[in-house]
Coordinates of C-alpha atoms and ligand atoms in Angstrom, one line a residue:
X1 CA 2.1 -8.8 25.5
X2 CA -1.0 -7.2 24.4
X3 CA -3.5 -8.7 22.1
X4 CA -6.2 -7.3 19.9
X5 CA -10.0 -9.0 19.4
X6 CA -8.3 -11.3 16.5
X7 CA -5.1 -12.6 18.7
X8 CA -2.6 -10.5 16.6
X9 CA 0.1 -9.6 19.4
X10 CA 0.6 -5.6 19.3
X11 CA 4.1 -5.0 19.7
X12 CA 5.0 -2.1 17.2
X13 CA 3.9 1.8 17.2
X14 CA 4.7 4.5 14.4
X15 CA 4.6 7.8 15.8
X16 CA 4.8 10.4 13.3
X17 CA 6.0 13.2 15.1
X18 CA 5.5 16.1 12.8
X19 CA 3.0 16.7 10.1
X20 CA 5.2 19.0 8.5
X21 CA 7.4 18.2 5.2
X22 CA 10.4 20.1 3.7
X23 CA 9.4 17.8 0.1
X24 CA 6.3 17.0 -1.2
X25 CA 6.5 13.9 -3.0
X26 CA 3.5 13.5 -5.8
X27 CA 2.2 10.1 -4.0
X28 CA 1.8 11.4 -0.6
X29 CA 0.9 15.0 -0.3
X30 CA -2.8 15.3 -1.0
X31 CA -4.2 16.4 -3.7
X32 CA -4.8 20.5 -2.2
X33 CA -1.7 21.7 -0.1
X34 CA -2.7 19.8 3.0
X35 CA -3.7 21.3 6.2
X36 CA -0.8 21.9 8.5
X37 CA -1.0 21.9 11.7
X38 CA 0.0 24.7 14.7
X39 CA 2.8 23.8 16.7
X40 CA 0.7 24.2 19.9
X41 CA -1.4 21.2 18.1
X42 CA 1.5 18.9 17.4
X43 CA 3.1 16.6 20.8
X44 CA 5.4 17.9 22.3
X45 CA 8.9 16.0 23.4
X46 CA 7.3 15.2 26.8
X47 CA 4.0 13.9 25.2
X48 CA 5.9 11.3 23.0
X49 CA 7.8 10.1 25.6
X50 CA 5.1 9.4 27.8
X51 CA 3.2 7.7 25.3
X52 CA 6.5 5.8 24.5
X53 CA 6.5 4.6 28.3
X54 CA 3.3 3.9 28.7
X55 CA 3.3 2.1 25.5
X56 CA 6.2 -0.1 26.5
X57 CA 4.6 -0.7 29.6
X58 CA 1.4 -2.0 27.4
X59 CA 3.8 -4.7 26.0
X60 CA 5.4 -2.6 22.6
X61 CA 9.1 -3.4 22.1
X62 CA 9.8 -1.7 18.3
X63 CA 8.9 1.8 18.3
X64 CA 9.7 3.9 14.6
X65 CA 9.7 7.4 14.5
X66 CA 8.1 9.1 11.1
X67 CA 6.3 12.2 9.7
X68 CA 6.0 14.4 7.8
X69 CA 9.7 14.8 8.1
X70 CA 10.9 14.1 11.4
X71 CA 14.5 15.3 11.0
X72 CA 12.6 18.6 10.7
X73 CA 11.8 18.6 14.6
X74 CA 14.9 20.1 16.4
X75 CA 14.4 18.1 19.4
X76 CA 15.0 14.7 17.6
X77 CA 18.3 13.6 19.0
X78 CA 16.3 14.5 22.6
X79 CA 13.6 12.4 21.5
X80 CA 15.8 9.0 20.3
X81 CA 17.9 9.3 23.6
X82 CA 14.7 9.6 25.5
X83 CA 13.4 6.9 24.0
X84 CA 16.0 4.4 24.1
X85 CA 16.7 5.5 28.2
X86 CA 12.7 4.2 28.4
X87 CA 14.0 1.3 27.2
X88 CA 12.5 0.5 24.2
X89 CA 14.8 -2.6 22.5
X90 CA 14.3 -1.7 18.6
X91 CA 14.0 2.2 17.5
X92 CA 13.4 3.1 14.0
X93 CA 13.1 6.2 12.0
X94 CA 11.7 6.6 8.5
X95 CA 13.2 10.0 6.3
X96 CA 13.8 11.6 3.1
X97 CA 17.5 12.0 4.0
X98 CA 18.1 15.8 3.4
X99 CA 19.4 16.4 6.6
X100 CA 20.9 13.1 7.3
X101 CA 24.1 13.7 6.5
X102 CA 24.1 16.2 9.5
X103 CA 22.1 13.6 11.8
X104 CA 23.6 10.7 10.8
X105 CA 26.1 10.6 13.6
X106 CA 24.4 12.4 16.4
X107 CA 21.3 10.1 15.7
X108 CA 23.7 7.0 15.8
X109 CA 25.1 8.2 19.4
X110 CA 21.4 9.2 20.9
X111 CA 20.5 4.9 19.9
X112 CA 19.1 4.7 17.3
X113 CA 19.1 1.3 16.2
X114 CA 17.7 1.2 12.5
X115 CA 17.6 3.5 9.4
X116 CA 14.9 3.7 6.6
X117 CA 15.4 6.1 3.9
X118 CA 12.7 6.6 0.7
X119 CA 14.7 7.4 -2.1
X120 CA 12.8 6.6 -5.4
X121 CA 15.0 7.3 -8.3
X122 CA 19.2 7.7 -8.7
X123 CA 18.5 10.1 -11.6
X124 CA 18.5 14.0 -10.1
X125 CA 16.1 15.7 -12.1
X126 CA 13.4 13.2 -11.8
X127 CA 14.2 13.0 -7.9
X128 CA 13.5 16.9 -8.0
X129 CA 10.3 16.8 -9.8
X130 CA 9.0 13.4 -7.4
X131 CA 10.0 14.9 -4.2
X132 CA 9.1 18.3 -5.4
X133 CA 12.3 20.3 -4.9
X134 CA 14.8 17.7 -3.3
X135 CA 18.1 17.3 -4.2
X136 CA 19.4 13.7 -4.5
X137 CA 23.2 14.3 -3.7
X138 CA 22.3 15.3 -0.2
X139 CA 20.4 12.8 -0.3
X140 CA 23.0 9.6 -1.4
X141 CA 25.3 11.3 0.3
X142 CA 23.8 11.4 3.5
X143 CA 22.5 7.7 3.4
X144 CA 26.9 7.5 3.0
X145 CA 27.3 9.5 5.7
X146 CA 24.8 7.1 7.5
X147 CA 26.5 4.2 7.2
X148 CA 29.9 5.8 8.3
X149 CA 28.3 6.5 11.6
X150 CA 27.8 2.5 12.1
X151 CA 23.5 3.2 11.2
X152 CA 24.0 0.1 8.8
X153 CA 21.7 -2.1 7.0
X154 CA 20.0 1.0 5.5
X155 CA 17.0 0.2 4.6
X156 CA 15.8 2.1 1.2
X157 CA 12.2 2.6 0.6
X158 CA 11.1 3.0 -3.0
X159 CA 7.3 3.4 -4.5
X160 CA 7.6 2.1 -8.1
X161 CA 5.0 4.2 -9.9
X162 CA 4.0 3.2 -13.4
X163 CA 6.3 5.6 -16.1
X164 CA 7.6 7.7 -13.6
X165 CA 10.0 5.4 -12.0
X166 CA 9.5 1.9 -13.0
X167 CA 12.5 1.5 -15.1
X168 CA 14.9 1.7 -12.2
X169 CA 13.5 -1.4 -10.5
X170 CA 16.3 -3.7 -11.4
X171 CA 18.6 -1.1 -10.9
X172 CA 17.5 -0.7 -7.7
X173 CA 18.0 -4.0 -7.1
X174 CA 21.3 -4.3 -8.6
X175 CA 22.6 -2.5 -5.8
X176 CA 22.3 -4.9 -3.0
X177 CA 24.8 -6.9 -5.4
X178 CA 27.8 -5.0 -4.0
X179 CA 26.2 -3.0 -1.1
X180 CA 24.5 -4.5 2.2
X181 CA 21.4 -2.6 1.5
X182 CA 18.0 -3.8 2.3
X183 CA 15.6 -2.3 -1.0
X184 CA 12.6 -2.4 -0.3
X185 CA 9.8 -1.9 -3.0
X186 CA 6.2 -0.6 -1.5
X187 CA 3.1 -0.7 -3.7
X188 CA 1.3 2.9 -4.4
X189 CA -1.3 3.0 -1.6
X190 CA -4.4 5.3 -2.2
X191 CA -3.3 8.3 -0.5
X192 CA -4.0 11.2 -2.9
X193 CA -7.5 11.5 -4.7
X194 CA -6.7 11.2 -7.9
X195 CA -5.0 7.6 -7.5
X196 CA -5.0 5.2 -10.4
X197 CA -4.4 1.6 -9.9
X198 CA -2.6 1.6 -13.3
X199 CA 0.0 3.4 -11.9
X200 CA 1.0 1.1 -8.7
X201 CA 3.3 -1.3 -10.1
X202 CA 2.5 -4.7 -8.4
X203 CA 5.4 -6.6 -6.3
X204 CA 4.8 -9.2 -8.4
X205 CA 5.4 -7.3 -12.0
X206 CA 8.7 -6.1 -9.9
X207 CA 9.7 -9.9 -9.0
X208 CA 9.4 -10.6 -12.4
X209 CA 11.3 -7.9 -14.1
X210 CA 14.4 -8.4 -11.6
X211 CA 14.6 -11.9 -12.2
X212 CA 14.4 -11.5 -15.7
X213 CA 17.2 -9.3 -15.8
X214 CA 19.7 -10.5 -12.5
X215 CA 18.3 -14.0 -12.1
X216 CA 16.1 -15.4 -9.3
X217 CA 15.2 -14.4 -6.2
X218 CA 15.6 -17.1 -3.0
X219 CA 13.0 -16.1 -0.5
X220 CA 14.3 -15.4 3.0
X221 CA 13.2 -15.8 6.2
X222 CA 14.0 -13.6 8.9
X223 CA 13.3 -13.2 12.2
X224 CA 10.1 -10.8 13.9
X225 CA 7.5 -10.0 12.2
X226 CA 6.5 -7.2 9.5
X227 CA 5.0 -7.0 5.8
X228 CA 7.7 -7.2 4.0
X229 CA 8.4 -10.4 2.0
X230 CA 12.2 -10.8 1.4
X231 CA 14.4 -12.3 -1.0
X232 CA 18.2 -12.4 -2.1
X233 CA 20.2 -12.4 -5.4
X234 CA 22.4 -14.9 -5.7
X235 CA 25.7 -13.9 -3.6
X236 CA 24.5 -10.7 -3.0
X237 CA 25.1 -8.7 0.4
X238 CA 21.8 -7.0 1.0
X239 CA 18.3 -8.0 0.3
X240 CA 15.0 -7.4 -1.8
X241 CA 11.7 -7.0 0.6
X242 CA 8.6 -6.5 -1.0
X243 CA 5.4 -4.2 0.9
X244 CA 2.4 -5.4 -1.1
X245 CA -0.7 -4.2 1.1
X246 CA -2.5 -3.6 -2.4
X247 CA -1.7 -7.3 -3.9
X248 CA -1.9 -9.0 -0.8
X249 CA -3.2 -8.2 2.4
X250 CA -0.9 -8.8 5.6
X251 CA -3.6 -7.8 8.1
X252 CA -3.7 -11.4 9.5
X253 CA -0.3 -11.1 10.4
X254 CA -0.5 -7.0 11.5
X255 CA 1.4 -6.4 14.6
X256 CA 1.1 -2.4 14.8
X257 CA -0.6 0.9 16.1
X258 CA 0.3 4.1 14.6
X259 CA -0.1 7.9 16.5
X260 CA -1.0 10.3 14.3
X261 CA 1.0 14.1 14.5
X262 CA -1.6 15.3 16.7
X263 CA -2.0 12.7 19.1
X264 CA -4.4 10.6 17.9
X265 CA -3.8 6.2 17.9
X266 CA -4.9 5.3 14.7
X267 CA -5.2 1.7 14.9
X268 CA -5.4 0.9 11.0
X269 CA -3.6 2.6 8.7
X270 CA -6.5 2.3 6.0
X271 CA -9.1 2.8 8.9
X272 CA -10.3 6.6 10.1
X273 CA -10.8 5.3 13.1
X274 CA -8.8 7.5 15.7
X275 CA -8.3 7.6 19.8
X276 CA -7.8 11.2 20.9
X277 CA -4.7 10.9 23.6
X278 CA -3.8 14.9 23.0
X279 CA -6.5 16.5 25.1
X280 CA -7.0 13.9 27.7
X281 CA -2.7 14.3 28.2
X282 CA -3.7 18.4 28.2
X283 CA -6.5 17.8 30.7
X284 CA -4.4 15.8 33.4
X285 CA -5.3 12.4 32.3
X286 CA -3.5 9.4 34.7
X287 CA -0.6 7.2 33.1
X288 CA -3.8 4.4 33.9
X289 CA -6.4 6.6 31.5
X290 CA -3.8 6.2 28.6
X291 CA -3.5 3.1 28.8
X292 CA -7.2 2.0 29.0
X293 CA -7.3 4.5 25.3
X294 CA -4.5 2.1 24.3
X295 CA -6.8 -0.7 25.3
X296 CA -9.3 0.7 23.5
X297 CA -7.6 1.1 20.3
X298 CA -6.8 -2.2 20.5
X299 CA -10.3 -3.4 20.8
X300 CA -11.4 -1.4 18.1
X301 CA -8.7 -2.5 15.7
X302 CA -10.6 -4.2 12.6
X303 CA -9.6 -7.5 11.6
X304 CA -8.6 -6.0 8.1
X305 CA -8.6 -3.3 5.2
X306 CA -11.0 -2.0 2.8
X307 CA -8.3 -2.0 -0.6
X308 CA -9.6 -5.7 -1.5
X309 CA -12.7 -3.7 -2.3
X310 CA -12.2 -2.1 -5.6
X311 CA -15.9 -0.5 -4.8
X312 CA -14.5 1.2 -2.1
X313 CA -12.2 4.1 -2.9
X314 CA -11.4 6.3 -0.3
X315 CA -7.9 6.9 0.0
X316 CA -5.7 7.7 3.5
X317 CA -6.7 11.3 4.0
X318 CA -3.0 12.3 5.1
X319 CA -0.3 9.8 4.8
X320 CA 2.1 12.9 5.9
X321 CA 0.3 13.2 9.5
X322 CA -0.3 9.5 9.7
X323 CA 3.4 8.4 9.0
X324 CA 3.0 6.0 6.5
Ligands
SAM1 N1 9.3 11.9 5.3 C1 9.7 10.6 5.6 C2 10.0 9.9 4.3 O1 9.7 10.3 3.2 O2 10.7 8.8 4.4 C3 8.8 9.9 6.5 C4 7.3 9.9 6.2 S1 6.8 9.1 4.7 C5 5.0 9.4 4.9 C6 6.9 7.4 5.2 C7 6.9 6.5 4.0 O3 5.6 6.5 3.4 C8 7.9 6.8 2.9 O4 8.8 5.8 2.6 C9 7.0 7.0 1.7 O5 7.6 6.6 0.5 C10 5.8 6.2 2.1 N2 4.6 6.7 1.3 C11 4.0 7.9 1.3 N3 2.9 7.9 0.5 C12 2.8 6.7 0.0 C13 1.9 6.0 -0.8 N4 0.8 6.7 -1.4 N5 2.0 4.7 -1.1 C14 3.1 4.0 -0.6 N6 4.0 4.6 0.2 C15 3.8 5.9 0.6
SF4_2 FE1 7.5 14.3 2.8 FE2 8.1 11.8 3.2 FE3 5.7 12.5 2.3 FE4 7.8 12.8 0.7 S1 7.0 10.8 1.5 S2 6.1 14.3 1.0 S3 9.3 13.3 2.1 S4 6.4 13.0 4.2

């Protein structure tokens, strides 16, 4: 198991594996059309799998594929069977769900284990004008399709932003009532230059308005570790989780690495910090050179994030090449 300078054990790495986004969802494109880059810059199959293996080998069980959009990169189902055969326990993927319903299955059969979809309105015209251009049918009806193909709990990711989408909260939660849905409200991280505090709706002003409305929320405890805090309704088949990485830090408890599109280990989210593994992979570097950059990432992981600080404003440069 490896550990980092503050005894946090690292077990979990993002990899987004494309920068590039058929949406563009207001919160996290940046402000100018961002940079995108060639393909010849992007890893290749071969490069995420080796960084899988020698990743697993570096004690990382949970491994959660992300973008940009990574349904976009036509050797997915390759890159989920790969995965699994290098034995990796607990494989994720995060997506917008436009091309899930086509996916769903053949995803399910490569082994993947888990599902997260961001899906921050039910209403279609607002969906449109968030996600710049997407339609929410294919969307709701791929998430369907998704859990036909045995990919179920699906976890849905929503970004409450202050009167844009804040007045589907409870409805949001309403539906793990009758469906075995995991919702899962994330706070409005600083990704775009123009972000306003105002607009992130706190997990807490969430909480509140649910429980106003559907009654309380008992706090649950699950196993493994992660940021979300979770919570049920009562008799309900699917759960509440609340991200709150601007209301309360979680960095104590932070058990991940990320890789950028490009190759790079980005040890903190909120932290430019990055370990090049692209051009050392290009230039021959041994299985035993990666993993001493992995062991440097981890020793340069810092103990915890800068949004505590409202003096500090500098917001994730690309959440789309980062992964979220
Ligand atoms: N394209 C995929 C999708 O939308 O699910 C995967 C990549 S996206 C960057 C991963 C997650 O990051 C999504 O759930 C999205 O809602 C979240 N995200 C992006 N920008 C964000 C922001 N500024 N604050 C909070 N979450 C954000
Ligand atoms: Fe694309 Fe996902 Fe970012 Fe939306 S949140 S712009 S779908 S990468």
């Amino acid at each position: 198991m490896a550990k980092d300078r503050f005894k946090r054990e690292i077990d979990y790495l993002r990899i987004s594996i494309t920068d590039k986004c058929n949406l563009g969802c207001t919160y996290c494109m940046p402000h100018m059309k961002p940079k995108t880059f060639k393909t010849n810059e992007v890893l290749t199959g071969e490069e995420v799998l080796r960084i899988v293996r020698v990743a697993r080998d570096f004690g990382v069980h949970k491994v959660r594929l992300t973008g940009g959009e990574p349904l976009l990169r036509e050797d997915i189902i390759d890159l989920v069977r790969g995965i699994k055969a290098a034995g990796v326990p607990d494989l994720s993927l995060t997506t917008n769900g436009m091309f899930l319903g086509a996916r769903a299955r053949e995803l399910k059969e490569a082994g993947l284990d888990r599902l997260n979809v961001s899906l921050d309105t039910m209403r279609p015209e607002r969906f449109k004008k968030i996600t710049g251009g997407g339609e929410l049918e294919r969307v709701t009806s791929g998430i369907d399709e998704a859990e036909r193909a045995g990919l179920s709990p699906i976890k849905l990711n929503i970004v409450p932003i202050r009167g844009i989408n804040d007045d589907e909260v409870v409805e949001f939660a309403r539906m793990t009532v009758e469906r075995p849905v995991h919702v899962r409200f994330i706070e409005l991280m600083p990704s775009r230059r123009d972000w306003d505090d105002k607009k992130c709706v706190k997990s807490a002003e969430v909480q509140e308005r649910i429980e106003a409305e559907l009654g309380k929320l008992e706090k649950r405890q699950f196993k493994g570790r992660g940021p979300s805090r979770n919570f049920t309704l009562d008799g309900a088949k699917g759960i509440i989780g609340f991200i709150s990485a601007v209301s309360h830090s979680f960095c104590y408890d932070c058990n991940r690495m990320r890789v950028t599109a490009v190759g790079k280990i980005r040890p903190c989210l909120f932290n430019k910090t990055e370990i090049d593994l692209l051009a050392p992979m290009r230039e021959g570097a041994s299985d035993k050179e990666i993993r001493r950059l992995f062991k440097l990432a981890l020793d340069t992981k810092p103990e915890g994030n800068y949004l505590k600080d409202p003096k500090d404003n500098k917001s994730i440069d690309s959440m789309s090449s980062i992964g979220g």
